[in-house]
Structure formats: structure tokens, C-alpha cells
Tab-separated table of C-alpha atoms in Angstrom:
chain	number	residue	atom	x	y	z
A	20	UNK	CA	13.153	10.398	-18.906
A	21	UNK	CA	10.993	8.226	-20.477
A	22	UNK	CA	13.303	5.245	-20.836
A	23	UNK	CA	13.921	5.569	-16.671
A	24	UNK	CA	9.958	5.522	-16.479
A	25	UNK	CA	9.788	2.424	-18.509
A	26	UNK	CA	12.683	0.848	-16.681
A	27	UNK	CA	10.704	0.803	-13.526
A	28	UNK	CA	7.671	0.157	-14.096
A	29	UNK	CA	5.964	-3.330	-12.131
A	30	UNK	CA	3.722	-4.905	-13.299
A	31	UNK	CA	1.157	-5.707	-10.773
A	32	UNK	CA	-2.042	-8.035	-10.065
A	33	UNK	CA	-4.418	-6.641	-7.787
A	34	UNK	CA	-6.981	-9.125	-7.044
A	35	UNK	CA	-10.195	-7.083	-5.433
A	36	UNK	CA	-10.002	-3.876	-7.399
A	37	UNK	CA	-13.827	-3.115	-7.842
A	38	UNK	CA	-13.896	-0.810	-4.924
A	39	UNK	CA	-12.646	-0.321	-0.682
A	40	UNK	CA	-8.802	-1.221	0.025
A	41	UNK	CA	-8.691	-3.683	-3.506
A	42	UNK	CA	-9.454	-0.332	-5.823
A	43	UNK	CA	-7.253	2.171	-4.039
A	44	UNK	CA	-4.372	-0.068	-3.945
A	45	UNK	CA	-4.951	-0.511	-7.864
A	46	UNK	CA	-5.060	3.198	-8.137
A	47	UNK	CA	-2.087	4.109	-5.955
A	48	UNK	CA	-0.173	1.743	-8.464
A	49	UNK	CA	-1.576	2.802	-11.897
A	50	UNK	CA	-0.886	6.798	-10.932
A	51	UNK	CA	2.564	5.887	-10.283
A	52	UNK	CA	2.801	4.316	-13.430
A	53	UNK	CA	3.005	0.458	-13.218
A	54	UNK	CA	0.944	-1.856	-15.485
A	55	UNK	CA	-1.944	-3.134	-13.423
A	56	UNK	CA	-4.122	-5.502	-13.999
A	57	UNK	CA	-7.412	-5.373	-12.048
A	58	UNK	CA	-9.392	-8.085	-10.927
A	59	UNK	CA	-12.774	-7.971	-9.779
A	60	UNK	CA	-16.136	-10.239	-9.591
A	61	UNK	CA	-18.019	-7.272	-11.070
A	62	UNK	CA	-17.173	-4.727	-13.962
A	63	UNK	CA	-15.687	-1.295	-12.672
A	64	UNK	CA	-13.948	2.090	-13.515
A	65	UNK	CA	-10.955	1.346	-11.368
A	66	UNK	CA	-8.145	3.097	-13.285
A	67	UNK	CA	-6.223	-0.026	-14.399
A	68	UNK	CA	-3.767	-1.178	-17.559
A	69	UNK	CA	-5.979	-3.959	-17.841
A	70	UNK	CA	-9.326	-5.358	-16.517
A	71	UNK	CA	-10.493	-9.371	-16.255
A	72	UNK	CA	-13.879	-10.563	-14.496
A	73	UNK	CA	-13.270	-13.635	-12.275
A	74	UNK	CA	-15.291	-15.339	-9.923
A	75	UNK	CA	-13.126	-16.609	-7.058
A	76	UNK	CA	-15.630	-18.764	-5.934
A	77	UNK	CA	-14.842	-21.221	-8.965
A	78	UNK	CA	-11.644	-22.359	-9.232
A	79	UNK	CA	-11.984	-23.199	-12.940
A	80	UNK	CA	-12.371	-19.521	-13.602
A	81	UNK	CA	-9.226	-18.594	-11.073
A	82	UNK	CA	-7.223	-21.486	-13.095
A	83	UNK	CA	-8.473	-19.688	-16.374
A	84	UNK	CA	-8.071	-16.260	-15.716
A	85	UNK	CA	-4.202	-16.931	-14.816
A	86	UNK	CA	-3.661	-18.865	-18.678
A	87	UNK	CA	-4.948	-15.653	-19.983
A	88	UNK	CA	-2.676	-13.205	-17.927
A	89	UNK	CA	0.728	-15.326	-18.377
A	90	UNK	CA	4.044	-14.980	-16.413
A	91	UNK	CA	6.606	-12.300	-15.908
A	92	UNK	CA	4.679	-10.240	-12.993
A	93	UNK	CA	5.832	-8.414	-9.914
A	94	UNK	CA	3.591	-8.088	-7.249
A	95	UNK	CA	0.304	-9.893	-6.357
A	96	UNK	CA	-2.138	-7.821	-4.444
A	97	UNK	CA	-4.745	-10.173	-3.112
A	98	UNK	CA	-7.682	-8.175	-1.458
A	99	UNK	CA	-10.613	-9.437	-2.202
A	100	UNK	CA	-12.821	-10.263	0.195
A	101	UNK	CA	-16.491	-10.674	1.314
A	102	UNK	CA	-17.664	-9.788	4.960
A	103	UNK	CA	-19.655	-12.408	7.626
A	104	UNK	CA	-22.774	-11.118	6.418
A	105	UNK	CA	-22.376	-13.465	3.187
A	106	UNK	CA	-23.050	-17.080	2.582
A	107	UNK	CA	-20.484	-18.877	5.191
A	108	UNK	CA	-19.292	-21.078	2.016
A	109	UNK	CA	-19.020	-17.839	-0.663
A	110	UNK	CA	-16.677	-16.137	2.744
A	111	UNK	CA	-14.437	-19.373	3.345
A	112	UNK	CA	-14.956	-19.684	-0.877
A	113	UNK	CA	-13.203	-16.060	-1.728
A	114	UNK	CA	-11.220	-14.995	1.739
A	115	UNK	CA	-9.240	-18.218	1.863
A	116	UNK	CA	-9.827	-21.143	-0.926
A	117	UNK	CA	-9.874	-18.434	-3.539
A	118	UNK	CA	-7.052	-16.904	-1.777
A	119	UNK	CA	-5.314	-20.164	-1.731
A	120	UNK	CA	-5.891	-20.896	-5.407
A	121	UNK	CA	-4.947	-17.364	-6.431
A	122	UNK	CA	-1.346	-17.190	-5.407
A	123	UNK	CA	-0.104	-21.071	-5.428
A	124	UNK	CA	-1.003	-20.415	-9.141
A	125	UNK	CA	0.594	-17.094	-9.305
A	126	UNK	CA	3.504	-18.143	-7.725
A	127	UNK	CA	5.282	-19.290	-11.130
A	128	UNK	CA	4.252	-16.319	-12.851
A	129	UNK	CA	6.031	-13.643	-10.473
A	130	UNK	CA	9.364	-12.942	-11.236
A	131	UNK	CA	12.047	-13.615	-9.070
A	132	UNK	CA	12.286	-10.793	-6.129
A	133	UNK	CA	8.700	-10.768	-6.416
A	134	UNK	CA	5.657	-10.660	-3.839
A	135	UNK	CA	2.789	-11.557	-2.692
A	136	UNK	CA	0.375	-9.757	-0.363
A	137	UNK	CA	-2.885	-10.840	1.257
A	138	UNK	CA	-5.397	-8.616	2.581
A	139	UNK	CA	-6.219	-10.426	5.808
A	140	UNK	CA	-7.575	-8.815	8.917
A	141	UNK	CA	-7.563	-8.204	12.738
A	142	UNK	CA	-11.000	-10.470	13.454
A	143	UNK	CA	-8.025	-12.604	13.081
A	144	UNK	CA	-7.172	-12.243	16.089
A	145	UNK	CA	-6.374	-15.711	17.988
A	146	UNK	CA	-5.228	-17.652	14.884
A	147	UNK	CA	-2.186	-18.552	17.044
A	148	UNK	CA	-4.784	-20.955	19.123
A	149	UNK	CA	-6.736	-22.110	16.417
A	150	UNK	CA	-3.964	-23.775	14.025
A	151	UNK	CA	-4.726	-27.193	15.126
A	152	UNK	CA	-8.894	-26.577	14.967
A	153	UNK	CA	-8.499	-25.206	11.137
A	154	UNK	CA	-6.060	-28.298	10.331
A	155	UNK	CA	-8.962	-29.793	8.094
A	156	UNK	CA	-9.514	-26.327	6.541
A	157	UNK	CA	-5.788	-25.881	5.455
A	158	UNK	CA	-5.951	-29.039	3.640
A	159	UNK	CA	-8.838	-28.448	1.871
A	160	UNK	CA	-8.123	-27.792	-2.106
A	161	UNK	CA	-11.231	-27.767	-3.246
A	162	UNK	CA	-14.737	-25.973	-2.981
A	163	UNK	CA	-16.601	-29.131	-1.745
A	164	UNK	CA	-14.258	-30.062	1.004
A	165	UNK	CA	-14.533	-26.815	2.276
A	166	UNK	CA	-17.998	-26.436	2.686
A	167	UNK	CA	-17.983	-30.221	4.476
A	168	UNK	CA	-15.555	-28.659	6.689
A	169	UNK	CA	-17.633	-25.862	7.605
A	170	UNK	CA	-20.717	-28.209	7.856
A	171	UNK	CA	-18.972	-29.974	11.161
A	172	UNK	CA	-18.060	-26.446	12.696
A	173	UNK	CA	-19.771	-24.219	15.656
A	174	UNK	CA	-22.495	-22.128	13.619
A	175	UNK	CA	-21.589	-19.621	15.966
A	176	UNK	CA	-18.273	-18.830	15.423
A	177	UNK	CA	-17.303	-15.738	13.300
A	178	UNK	CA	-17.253	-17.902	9.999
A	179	UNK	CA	-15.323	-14.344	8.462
A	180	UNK	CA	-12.756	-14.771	11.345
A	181	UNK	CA	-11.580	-18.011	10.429
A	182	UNK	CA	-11.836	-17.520	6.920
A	183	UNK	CA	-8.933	-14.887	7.829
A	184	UNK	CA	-7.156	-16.785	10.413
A	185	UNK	CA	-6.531	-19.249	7.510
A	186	UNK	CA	-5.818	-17.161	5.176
A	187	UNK	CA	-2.916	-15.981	7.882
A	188	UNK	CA	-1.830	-19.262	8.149
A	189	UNK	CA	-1.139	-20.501	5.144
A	190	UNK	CA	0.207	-17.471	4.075
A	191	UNK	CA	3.095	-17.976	6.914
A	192	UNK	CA	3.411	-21.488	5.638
A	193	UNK	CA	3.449	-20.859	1.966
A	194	UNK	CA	6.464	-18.098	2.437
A	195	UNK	CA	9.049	-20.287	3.460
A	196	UNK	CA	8.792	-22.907	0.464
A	197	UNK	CA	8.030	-19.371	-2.196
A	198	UNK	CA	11.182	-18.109	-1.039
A	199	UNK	CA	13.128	-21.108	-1.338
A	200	UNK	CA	11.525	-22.282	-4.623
A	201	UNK	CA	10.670	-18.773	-6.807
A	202	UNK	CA	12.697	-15.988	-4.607
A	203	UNK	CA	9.071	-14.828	-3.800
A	204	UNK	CA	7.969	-13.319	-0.239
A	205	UNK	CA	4.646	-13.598	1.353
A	206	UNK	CA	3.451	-11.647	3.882
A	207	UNK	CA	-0.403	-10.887	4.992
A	208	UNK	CA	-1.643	-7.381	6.328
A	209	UNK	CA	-4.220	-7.275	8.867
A	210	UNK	CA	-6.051	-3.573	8.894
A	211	UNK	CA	-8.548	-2.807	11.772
A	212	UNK	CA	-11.873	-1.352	10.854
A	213	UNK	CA	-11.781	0.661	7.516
A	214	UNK	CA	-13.657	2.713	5.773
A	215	UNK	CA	-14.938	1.879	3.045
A	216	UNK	CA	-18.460	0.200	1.698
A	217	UNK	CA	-18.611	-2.622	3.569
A	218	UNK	CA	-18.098	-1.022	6.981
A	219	UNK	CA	-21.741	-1.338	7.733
A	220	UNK	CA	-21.664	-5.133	6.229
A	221	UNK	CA	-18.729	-5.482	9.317
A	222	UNK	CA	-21.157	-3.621	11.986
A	223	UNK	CA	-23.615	-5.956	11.146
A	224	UNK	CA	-22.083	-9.244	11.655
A	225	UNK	CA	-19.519	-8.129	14.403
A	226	UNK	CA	-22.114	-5.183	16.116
A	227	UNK	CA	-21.791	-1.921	15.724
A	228	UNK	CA	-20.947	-1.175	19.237
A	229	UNK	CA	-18.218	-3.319	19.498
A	230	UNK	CA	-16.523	-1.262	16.147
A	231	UNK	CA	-17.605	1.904	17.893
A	232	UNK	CA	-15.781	1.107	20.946
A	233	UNK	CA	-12.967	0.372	18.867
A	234	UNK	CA	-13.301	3.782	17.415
A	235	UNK	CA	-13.574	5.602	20.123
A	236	UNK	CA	-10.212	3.726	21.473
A	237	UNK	CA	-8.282	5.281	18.654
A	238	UNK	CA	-10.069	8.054	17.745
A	239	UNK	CA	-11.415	7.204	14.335
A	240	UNK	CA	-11.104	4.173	11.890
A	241	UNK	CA	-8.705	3.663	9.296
A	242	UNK	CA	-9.174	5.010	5.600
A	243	UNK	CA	-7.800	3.169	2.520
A	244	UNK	CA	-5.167	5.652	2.511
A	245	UNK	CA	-3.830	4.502	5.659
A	246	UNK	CA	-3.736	1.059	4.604
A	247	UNK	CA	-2.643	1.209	0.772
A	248	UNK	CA	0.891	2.072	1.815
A	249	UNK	CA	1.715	-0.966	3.860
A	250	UNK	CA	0.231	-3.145	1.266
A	251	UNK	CA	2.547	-1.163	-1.156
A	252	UNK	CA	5.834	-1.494	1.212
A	253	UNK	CA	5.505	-5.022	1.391
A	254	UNK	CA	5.204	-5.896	-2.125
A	255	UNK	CA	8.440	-3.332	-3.031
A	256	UNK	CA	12.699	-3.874	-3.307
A	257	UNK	CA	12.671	-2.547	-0.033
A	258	UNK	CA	10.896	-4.918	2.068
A	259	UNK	CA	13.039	-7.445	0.872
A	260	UNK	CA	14.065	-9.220	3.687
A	261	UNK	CA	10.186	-8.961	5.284
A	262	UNK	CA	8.607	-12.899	4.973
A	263	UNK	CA	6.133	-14.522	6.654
A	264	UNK	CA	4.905	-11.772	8.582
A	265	UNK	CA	0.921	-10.714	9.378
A	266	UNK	CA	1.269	-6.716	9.619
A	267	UNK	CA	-1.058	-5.089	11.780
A	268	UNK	CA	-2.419	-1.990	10.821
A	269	UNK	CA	-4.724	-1.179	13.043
A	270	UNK	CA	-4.015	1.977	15.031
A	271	UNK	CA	-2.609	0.192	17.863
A	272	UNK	CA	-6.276	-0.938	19.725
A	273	UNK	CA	-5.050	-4.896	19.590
A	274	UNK	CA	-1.979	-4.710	21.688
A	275	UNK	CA	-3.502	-4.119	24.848
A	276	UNK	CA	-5.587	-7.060	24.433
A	277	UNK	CA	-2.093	-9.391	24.686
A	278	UNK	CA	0.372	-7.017	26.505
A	279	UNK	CA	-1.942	-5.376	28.854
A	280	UNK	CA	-3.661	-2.432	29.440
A	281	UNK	CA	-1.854	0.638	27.897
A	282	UNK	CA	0.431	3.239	30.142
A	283	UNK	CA	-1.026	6.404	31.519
A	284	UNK	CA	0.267	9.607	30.162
């Protein structure tokens, strides 16, 4: 019994795993027994095979972190992220450079048949539209070009939202040359509203009526144990054949807003 248990255990990164969506997912993999290394900005009880402090705001530290950890990994978990009510530069910084950063350097150290999923979200919404406006954000490698991007850009627009449209971006054209190169799939998942504690961070910068009406659409927000699972499918043997996708989780409340209002029952 033991030697089966051994035999399939992952190994897994979760990048994120100081609390919300990031520590669950680390949980949900350490109780089933997998090696997990957890990742976080800040020191934390997140039950874990391993813990390592990085800053994804530096990329020195990112570049660092993954000399220390070394190859031979499964799965890539990256959910770290920092709601609109931050610095615009630390939320384009962590949600996509960091991001960015993070799994290009992974990608050598996954095995092959491994994974990669990115936390993204549904203030994504409209990314489709906005490829050829984030154009000088997707080629940005480096802190200092990013924050001369976001220097030129409309103060007003959700910086958070097109810190995730990139990250949805890239991920879609990262998976295609992962596969190809490493065997490695890429896929994003985009959760609605969630609880967890940076909710009222998210009510905040988007208003809380606008998450309310959400809400009250369909009938309650998500919890991390809604979410967890879909980040878990994706990065498993059985989603094998699942690349390049953005997976809404969401409780439905986006589709009407592309198909059309929903059918009376």
C-alpha cells in the first residue's frame, strides 16, 4: 500500500499559497498526499512539503527561487494575485510579469505530461478585443517596461482587468509552443467572485453593487471549494488533451452577457 502511495504521488508548485484559492489548492494537494511546495510573499501555516518566500515583483528573486527548487515537477499552480486596490505596477508586476516569469522558467523543470495552471479571472472579460491594445504589454520582459507601458494607458481602465486579460493571453500563446517543446499544457481558469479575504479588496475597486448584483444573479458567490477542483482537473492525466483553454468558473452569470439574455423556465 505504501509503495502504490509513493508511486503516485506529484509533486506540485503552488505559487500563491498564503491564503484564498492559492492555500486551498495547496491543501487539497498535500491531504491527498503529493509533495507540495508552497509559495507565498509572506510566511504561512499552509500545510505544505515545503515552504519558500518569493517576491514576484522581482524577477531576480522568481529566477532564484526556481535554482533552489530544481527540475522533475508535475504541476504548476500559479495563483497568486493582488486585487485593483494595489499599486497599478505591483498588479501588472505579480498577475502577469510575475506570472510570465514564473512558468517560462518552470517550463523546463515540469516533467513531460506535465501542467501548468493560471489563476486568471472573469474581469477578464473582453480580452478577445483587447489583444491588439495589450500588444506592448505582452512583449514586455521586464519590470521597467511594464510600468512605461502602463504610464501611456487610460488611468481609468480596470488596471486588475488587464493585468488578467494578459495573463489569458499569453497563457493561450505559450500552450502551443509548451506542448510542442516540453509535452506541457497550459490552460488559465477564470473564477467569478470568490470568497475569500480579498472579496472586499474586489468590492472596492469594482463596487460592491455591481458584485452584489452578480450575487444575487446566481444566488451566492463561489467558495474556494468550488474552484480548487477545476484548478485540480486541469493540472491531472485526465485533462490531457485540454490546452489553451480559459475555464470559466463562474456560476454561469457571464454567458448572458455574449449569448443573450437567459431562457424563462
Amino acid at each position: 500500500m505504501v509503495s502504490e502511495q509513493l508511486s503516485e504521488q506529484r509533486k506540485v508548485v503552488v505559487v500563491g499559497a498564503g491564503s484564498g484559492i492559492g492555500a486551498a489548492t495547496a491543501a487539497h494537494f498535500h491531504e491527498r498526499g503529493d509533495y507540495v511546495l508552497a509559495v507565498d510573499v509572506r510566511p504561512n501555516e499552509t500545510p505544505a512539503s515545503r515552504h519558500e518566500l518569493c517576491d514576484l515583483r522581482d524577477a531576480t528573486a522568481i529566477a532564484a527561487l526556481l535554482d533552489r527548487i530544481g527540475p522533475e515537477w508535475d504541476l504548476l499552480a500559479y495563483v497568486a494575485g493582488v486585487p485593483g486596490t494595489a499599486p497599478a505596477a505591483d498588479v501588472l508586476k505579480v498577475n502577469y510579469l510575475g506570472m510570465r516569469l514564473f512558468t517560462t522558467g518552470m517550463l523546463p523543470l515540469l516533467r513531460q505530461g506535465g501542467a501548468i495552471v493560471t489563476v486568471a479571472s472573469v474581469a477578464a472579460l473582453g480580452w478577445q478585443q483587447r489583444v491588439d491594445d495589450l500588444k506592448g504589454l505582452l512583449e514586455a520582459t521586464d519590470a521597467e517596461t511594464v510600468e512605461r507601458w502602463q504610464a501611456t494607458q487610460d488611468p481609468n481602465y480596470p488596471v486588475y482587468s488587464t493585468s488578467k486579460q494578459a495573463a489569458i493571453i499569453f497563457a493561450k500563446r505559450l500552450a502551443p509552443a509548451a506542448w510542442q517543446k516540453y509535452g506541457v499544457r497550459v490552460n488559465t481558469v477564470s473564477p467569478g467572485p470568490t470568497e475569500t479575504p480579498i472579496l472586499t479588496d474586489f468590492e472596492d475597486s469594482m463596487g460592491k453593487e455591481v458584485l452584489d448584483t452578480v450575487k444575487a444573479m446566481v444566488g451566492r458567490h463561489a467558495t474556494v471549494a468550488d474552484i480548487v477542483p477545476v484548478i485540480a482537473f486541469l493540472g491531472s492525466p485526465e485533462a490531457r488533451w485540454i490546452n489553451a483553454q480559459d475555464i470559466h468558473v463562474d456560476g454561469g452569470f457571464v454567458a448572458p452577457m455574449s449569448v443573450g439574455a437567459p431562457i424563462e423556465l
